[in-house]
XYZ file of C-alpha atoms in Angstrom:
91
model
C 106.427 166.311 122.009
C 105.864 162.623 122.556
C 108.694 160.102 122.237
C 107.941 156.503 121.311
C 110.613 154.014 122.376
C 110.723 150.874 120.227
C 114.460 150.322 120.557
C 115.476 146.765 121.476
C 111.953 145.410 120.975
C 111.182 142.486 118.718
C 109.795 143.490 115.328
C 106.165 142.537 115.999
C 106.165 144.081 119.500
C 107.671 147.280 118.098
C 105.065 147.483 115.324
C 102.159 147.025 117.741
C 103.555 149.600 120.183
C 104.205 152.095 117.366
C 100.670 151.758 115.989
C 99.065 152.086 119.433
C 101.122 155.096 120.504
C 100.757 156.895 117.151
C 96.987 156.528 117.394
C 97.141 157.866 120.969
C 99.255 160.820 119.797
C 96.688 161.558 117.078
C 93.786 161.429 119.525
C 95.618 163.658 121.993
C 96.339 166.285 119.315
C 100.134 165.936 119.327
C 101.927 167.863 116.575
C 105.224 165.998 116.511
C 106.402 162.563 117.621
C 109.945 161.277 117.848
C 110.419 157.549 117.287
C 113.458 156.096 119.078
C 114.373 152.976 117.095
C 118.134 152.835 117.548
C 120.740 152.334 114.853
C 121.500 148.602 114.669
C 120.755 146.938 111.335
C 118.007 149.428 110.450
C 115.119 146.941 110.616
C 113.051 148.927 113.143
C 113.863 152.194 111.378
C 112.616 150.797 108.053
C 109.470 149.436 109.742
C 108.792 152.836 111.351
C 109.279 154.704 108.064
C 107.048 152.237 106.198
C 104.337 152.632 108.846
C 104.494 156.440 108.714
C 104.308 156.437 104.914
C 101.294 154.101 104.974
C 99.279 156.414 107.265
C 97.466 159.388 105.815
C 97.730 161.354 109.061
C 101.532 161.111 109.455
C 104.392 162.811 107.631
C 108.148 162.259 107.926
C 110.046 165.378 108.969
C 113.123 166.005 106.865
C 116.112 166.957 108.969
C 118.338 169.848 108.021
C 121.642 168.416 106.703
C 123.519 171.072 108.688
C 121.956 169.831 111.936
C 123.460 166.639 113.299
C 120.506 164.873 114.827
C 120.373 161.481 116.434
C 120.578 158.842 113.663
C 118.699 156.424 115.939
C 115.511 158.493 115.806
C 112.898 159.449 113.236
C 110.862 162.640 113.582
C 107.215 162.515 112.491
C 104.621 165.248 112.073
C 101.100 164.266 113.084
C 98.555 165.863 110.764
C 95.735 165.948 113.290
C 93.108 168.463 114.336
C 93.841 170.663 117.336
C 93.588 169.310 120.889
C 90.583 171.525 121.542
C 88.695 170.061 118.567
C 89.498 166.493 119.604
C 88.405 167.187 123.190
C 85.063 168.480 121.872
C 84.616 165.252 119.869
C 85.377 163.087 122.913
C 82.570 164.661 124.973
């Protein structure tokens, strides 16, 4: 599972890094990505959620309320073809 660190970045830098790394995760056939945005004022978290919801190939993963996860992260499912299929397309 890939982890994308956007914590402590400026908004525009974080958005560019998130877009680039999500596209890389898609092309590499990743199934899940964890976005580390931190807690703070929630600006980067909101940006990450908005980006995920705007992409047809990404889906937010709902956390089980009984499981205490890290509130400074957002888990995303990448709805991509398998790695084998992508590797065949790259050739």
